[in-house]
PDB file of C-alpha atoms in Angstrom:
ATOM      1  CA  UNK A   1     -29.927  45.712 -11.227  1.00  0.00           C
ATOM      2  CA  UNK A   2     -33.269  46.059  -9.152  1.00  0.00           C
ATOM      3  CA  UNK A   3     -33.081  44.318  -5.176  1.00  0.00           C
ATOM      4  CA  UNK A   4     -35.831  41.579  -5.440  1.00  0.00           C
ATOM      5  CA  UNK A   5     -38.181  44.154  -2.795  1.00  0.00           C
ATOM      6  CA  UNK A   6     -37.690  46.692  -5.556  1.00  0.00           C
ATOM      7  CA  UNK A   7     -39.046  44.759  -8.096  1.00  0.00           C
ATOM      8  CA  UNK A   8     -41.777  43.217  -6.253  1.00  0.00           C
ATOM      9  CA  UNK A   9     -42.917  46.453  -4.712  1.00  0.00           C
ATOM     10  CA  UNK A  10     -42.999  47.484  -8.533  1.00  0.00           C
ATOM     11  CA  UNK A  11     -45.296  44.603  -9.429  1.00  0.00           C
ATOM     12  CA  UNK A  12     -48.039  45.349  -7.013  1.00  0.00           C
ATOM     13  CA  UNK A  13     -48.003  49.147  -7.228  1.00  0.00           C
ATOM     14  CA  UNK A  14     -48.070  48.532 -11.242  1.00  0.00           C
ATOM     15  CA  UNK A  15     -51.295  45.735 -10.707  1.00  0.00           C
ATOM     16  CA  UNK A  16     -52.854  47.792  -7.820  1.00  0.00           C
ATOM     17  CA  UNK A  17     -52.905  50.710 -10.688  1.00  0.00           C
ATOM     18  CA  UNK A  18     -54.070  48.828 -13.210  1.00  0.00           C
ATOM     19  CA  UNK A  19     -56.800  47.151 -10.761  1.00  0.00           C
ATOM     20  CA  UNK A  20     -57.703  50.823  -9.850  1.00  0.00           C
ATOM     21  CA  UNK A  21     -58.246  51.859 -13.958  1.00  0.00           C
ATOM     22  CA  UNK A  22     -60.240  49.162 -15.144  1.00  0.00           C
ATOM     23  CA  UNK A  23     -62.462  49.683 -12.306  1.00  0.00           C
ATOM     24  CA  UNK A  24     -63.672  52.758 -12.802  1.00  0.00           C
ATOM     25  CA  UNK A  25     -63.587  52.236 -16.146  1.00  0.00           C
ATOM     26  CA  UNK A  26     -66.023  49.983 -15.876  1.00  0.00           C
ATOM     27  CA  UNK A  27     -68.060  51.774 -13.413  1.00  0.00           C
ATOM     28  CA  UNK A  28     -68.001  54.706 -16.163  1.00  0.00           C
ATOM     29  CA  UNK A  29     -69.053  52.257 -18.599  1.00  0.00           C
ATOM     30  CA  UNK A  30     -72.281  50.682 -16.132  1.00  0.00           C
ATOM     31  CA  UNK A  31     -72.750  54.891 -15.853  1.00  0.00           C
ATOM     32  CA  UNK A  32     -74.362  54.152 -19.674  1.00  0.00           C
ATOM     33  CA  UNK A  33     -75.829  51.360 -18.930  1.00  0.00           C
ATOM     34  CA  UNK A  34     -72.714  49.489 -20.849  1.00  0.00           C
ATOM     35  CA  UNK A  35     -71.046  46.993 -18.059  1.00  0.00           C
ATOM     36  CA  UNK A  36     -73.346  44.602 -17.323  1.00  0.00           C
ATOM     37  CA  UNK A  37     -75.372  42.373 -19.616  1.00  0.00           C
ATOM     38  CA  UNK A  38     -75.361  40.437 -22.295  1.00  0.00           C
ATOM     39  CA  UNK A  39     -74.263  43.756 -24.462  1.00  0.00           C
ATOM     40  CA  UNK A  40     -71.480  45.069 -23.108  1.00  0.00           C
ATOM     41  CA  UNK A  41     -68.875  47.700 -23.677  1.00  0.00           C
ATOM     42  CA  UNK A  42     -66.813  47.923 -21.297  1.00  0.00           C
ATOM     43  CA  UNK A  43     -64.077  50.784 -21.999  1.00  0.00           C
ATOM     44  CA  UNK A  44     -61.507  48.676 -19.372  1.00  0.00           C
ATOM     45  CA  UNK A  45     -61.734  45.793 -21.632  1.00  0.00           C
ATOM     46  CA  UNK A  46     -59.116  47.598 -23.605  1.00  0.00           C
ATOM     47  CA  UNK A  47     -56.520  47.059 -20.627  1.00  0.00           C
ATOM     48  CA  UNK A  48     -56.945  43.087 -21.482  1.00  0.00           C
ATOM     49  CA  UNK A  49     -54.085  43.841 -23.432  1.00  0.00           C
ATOM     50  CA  UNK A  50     -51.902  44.733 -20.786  1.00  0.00           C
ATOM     51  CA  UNK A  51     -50.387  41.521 -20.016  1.00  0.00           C
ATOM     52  CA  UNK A  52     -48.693  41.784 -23.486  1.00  0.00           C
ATOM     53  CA  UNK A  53     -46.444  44.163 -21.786  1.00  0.00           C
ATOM     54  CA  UNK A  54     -46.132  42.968 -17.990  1.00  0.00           C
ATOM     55  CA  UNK A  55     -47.466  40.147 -15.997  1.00  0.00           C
ATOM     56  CA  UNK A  56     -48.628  42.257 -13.401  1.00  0.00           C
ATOM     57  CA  UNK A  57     -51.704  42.825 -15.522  1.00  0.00           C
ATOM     58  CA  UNK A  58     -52.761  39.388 -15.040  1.00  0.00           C
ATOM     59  CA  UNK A  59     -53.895  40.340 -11.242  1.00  0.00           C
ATOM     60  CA  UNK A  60     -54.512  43.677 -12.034  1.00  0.00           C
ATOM     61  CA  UNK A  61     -56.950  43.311 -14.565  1.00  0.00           C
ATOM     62  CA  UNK A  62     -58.603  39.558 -12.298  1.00  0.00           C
ATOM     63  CA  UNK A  63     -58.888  42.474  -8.680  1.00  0.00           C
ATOM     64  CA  UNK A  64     -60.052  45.208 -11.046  1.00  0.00           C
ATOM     65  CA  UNK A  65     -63.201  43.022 -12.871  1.00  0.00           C
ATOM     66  CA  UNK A  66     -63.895  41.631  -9.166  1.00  0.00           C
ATOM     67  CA  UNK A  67     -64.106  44.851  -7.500  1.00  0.00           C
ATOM     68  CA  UNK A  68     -66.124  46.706 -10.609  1.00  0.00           C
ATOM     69  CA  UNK A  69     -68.142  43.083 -10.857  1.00  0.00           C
ATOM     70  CA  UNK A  70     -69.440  43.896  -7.031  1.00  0.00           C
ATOM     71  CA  UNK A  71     -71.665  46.849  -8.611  1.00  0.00           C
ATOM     72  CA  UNK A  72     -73.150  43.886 -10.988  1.00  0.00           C
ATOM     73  CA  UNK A  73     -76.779  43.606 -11.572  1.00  0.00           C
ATOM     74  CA  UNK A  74     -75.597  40.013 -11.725  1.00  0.00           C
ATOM     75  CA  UNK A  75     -74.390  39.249  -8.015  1.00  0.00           C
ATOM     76  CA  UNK A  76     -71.870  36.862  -6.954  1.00  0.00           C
ATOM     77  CA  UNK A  77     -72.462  35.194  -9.748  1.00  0.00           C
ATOM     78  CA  UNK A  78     -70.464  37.657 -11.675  1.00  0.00           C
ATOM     79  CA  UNK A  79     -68.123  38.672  -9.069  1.00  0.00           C
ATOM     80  CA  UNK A  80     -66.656  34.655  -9.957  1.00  0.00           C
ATOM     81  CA  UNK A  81     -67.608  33.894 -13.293  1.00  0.00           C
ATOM     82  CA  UNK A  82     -66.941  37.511 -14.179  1.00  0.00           C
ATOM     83  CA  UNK A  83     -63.373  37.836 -12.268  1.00  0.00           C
ATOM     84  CA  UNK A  84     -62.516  34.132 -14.091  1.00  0.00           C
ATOM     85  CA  UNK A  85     -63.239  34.986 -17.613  1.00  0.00           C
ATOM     86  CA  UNK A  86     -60.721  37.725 -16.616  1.00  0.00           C
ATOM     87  CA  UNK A  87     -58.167  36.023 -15.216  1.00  0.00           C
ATOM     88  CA  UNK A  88     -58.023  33.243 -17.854  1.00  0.00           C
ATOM     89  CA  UNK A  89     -58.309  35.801 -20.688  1.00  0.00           C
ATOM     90  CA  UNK A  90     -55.341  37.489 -18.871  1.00  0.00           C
ATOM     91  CA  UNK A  91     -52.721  34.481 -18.282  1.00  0.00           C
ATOM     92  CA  UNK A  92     -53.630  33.050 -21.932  1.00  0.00           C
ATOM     93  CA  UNK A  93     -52.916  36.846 -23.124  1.00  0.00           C
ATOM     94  CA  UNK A  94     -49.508  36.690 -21.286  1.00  0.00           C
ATOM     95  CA  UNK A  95     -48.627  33.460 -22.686  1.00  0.00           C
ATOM     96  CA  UNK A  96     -49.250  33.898 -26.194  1.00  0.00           C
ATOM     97  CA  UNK A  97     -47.632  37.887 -26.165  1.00  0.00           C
ATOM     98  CA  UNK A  98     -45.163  36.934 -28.748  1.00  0.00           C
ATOM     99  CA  UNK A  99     -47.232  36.035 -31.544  1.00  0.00           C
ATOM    100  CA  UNK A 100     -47.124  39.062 -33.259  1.00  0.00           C
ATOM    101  CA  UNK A 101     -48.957  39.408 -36.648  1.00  0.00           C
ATOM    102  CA  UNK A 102     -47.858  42.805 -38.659  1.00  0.00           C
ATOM    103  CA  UNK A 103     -46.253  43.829 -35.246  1.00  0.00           C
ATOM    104  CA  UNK A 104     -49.664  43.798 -32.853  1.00  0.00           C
ATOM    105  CA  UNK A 105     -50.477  40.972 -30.597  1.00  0.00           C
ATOM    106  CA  UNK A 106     -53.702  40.083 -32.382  1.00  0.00           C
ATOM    107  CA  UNK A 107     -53.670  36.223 -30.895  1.00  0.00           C
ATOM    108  CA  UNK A 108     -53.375  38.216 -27.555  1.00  0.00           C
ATOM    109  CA  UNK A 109     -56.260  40.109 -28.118  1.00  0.00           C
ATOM    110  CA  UNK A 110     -58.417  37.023 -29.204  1.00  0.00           C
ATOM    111  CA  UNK A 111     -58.271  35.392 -25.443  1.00  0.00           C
ATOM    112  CA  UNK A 112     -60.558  38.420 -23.631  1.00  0.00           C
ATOM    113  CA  UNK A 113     -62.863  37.998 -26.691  1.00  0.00           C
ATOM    114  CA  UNK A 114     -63.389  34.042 -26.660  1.00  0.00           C
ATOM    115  CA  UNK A 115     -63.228  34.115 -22.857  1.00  0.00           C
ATOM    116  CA  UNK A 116     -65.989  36.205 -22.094  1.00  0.00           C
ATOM    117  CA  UNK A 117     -68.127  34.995 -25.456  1.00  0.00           C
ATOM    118  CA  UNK A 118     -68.174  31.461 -23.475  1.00  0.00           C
ATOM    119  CA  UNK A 119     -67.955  31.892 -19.923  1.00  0.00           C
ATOM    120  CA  UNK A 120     -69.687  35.208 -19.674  1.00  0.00           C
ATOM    121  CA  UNK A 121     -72.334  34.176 -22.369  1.00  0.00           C
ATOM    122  CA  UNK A 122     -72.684  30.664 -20.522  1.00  0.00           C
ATOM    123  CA  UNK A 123     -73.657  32.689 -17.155  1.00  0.00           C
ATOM    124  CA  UNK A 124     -76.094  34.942 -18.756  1.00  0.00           C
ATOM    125  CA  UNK A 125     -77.839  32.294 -20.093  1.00  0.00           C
ATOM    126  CA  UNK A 126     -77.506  30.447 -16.781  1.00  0.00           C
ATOM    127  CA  UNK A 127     -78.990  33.113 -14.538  1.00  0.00           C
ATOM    128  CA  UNK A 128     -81.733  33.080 -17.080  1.00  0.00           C
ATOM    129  CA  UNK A 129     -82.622  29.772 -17.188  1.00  0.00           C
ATOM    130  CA  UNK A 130     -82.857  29.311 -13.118  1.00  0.00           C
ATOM    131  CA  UNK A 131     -85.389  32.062 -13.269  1.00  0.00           C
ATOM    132  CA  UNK A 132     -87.352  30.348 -16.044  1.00  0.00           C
ATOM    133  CA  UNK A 133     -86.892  32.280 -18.957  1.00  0.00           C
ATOM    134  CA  UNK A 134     -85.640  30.448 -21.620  1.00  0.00           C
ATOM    135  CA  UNK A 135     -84.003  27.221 -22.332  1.00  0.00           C
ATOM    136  CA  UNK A 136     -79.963  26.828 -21.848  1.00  0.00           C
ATOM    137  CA  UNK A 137     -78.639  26.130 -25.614  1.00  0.00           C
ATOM    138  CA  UNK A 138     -81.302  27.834 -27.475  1.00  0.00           C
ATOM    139  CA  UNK A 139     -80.345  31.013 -26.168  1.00  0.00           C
ATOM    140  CA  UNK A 140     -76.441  30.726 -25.225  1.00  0.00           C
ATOM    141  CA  UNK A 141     -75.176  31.105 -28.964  1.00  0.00           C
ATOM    142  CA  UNK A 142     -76.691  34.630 -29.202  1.00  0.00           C
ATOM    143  CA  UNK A 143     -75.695  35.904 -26.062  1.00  0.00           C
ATOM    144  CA  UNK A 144     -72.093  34.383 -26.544  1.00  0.00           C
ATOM    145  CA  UNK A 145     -72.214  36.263 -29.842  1.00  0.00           C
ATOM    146  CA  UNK A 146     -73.454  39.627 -28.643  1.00  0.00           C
ATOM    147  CA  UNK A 147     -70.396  39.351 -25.699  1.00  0.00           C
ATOM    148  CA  UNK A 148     -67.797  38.615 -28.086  1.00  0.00           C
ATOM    149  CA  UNK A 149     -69.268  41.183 -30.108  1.00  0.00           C
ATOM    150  CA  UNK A 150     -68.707  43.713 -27.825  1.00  0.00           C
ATOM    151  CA  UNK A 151     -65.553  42.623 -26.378  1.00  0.00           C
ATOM    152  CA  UNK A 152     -64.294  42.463 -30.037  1.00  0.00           C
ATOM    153  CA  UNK A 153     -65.280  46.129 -30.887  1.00  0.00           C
ATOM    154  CA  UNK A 154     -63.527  47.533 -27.735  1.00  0.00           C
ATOM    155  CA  UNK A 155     -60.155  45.412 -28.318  1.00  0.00           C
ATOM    156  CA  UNK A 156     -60.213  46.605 -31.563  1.00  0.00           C
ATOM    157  CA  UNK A 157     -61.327  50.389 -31.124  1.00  0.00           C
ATOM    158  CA  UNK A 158     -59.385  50.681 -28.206  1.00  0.00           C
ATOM    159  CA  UNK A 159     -57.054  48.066 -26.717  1.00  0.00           C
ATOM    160  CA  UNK A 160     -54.899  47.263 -29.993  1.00  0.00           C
ATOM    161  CA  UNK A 161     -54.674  51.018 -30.626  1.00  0.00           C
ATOM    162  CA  UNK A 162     -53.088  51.162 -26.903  1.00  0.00           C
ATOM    163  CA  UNK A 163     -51.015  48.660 -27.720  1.00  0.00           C
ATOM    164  CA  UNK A 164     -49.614  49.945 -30.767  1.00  0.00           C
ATOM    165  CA  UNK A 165     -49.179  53.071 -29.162  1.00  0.00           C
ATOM    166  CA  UNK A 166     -47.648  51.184 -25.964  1.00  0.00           C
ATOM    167  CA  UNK A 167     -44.885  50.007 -28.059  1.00  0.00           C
ATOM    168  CA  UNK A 168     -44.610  52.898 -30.463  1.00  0.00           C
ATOM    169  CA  UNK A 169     -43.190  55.444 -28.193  1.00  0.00           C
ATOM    170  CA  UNK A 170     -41.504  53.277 -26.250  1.00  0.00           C
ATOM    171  CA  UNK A 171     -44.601  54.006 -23.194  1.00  0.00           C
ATOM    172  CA  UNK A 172     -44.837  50.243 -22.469  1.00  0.00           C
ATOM    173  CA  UNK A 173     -40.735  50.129 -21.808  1.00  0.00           C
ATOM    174  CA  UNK A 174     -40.642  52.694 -19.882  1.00  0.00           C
ATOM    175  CA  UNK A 175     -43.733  52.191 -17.579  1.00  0.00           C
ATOM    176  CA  UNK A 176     -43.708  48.509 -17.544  1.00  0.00           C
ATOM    177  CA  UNK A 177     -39.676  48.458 -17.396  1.00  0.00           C
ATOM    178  CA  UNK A 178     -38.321  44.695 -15.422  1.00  0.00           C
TER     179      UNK A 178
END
């Protein structure tokens, strides 16, 4: 059995590393002009399925989008709203890791989609509107849209794929072992 230092040691050196990938992951990704925005495609957003495996995703994956979200055309603005989508996507993601359909955490992968469709989209539109360029509701269901859109390509391109293979080989036992 781990000591209680051993484990917790294990916890932050496992969320510091996953803070550390989705970062530049995301700085790749604002490399093409793919981070910020209301089209987005992030290549990190496929480590929103880490908390399926370990909870030490959940501020791993909140530190990572803060830290990437300080290169954001967006401001502070983002580095909150941004790092909260995150985070909420990420404890919902832990919660529901069980439901398993066909073996893959689909209902886990839904949560950084719907997350950053609303809260992400509902900024966008927000930052938009104080500057006078288009009304609130007429223009938050195709941002929201485009967001999700995104997310929902690089879940399921990437982050169920990484899951699957995760759990496969036995990766996610052995790396996120408790």
């Amino acid at each position: 059995m781990k000591s209680t230092t051993t484990q917790k040691m294990q916890f932050l050196v496992q969320s510091a590393m996953i803070a550390a990938i989705y970062a530049v992951l995301t700085l790749a990704a604002a490399a093409l002009n793919l981070a910020y925005g209301a089209v987005q495609f992030r290549f990190s957003e496929a480590l929103t399925i880490l908390p399926v495996f370990t909870p030490a995703a959940i501020p791993g994956l909140a530190l990572g989008c803060f830290l990437s979200n300080l290169a954001s055309p967006l401001g502070p603005v983002d580095w909150v709203f941004g790092t909260a989508a995150t985070l909420l996507a990420a404890v919902l993601s832990y919660l529901a890791r069980h439901v398993r359909i066909k073996d893959l955490p689909v209902l886990s992968a839904c949560f950084p989609v719907i997350c950053n469709a609303v809260i992400i989209g509902l900024e966008i539109v927000w930052l938009a509107v104080l500057d006078g360029d288009t009304s609130l509701w007429a223009a938050f269901l195709p941002t929201a849209l485009s967001v999700g859109a995104g997310e929902l390509v690089i879940l399921g391109a990437l982050g169920l794929p990484l899951a699957s293979v995760l759990e496969r080989t036995g990766t996610a036992k052995r790396i996120f072992c408790r």
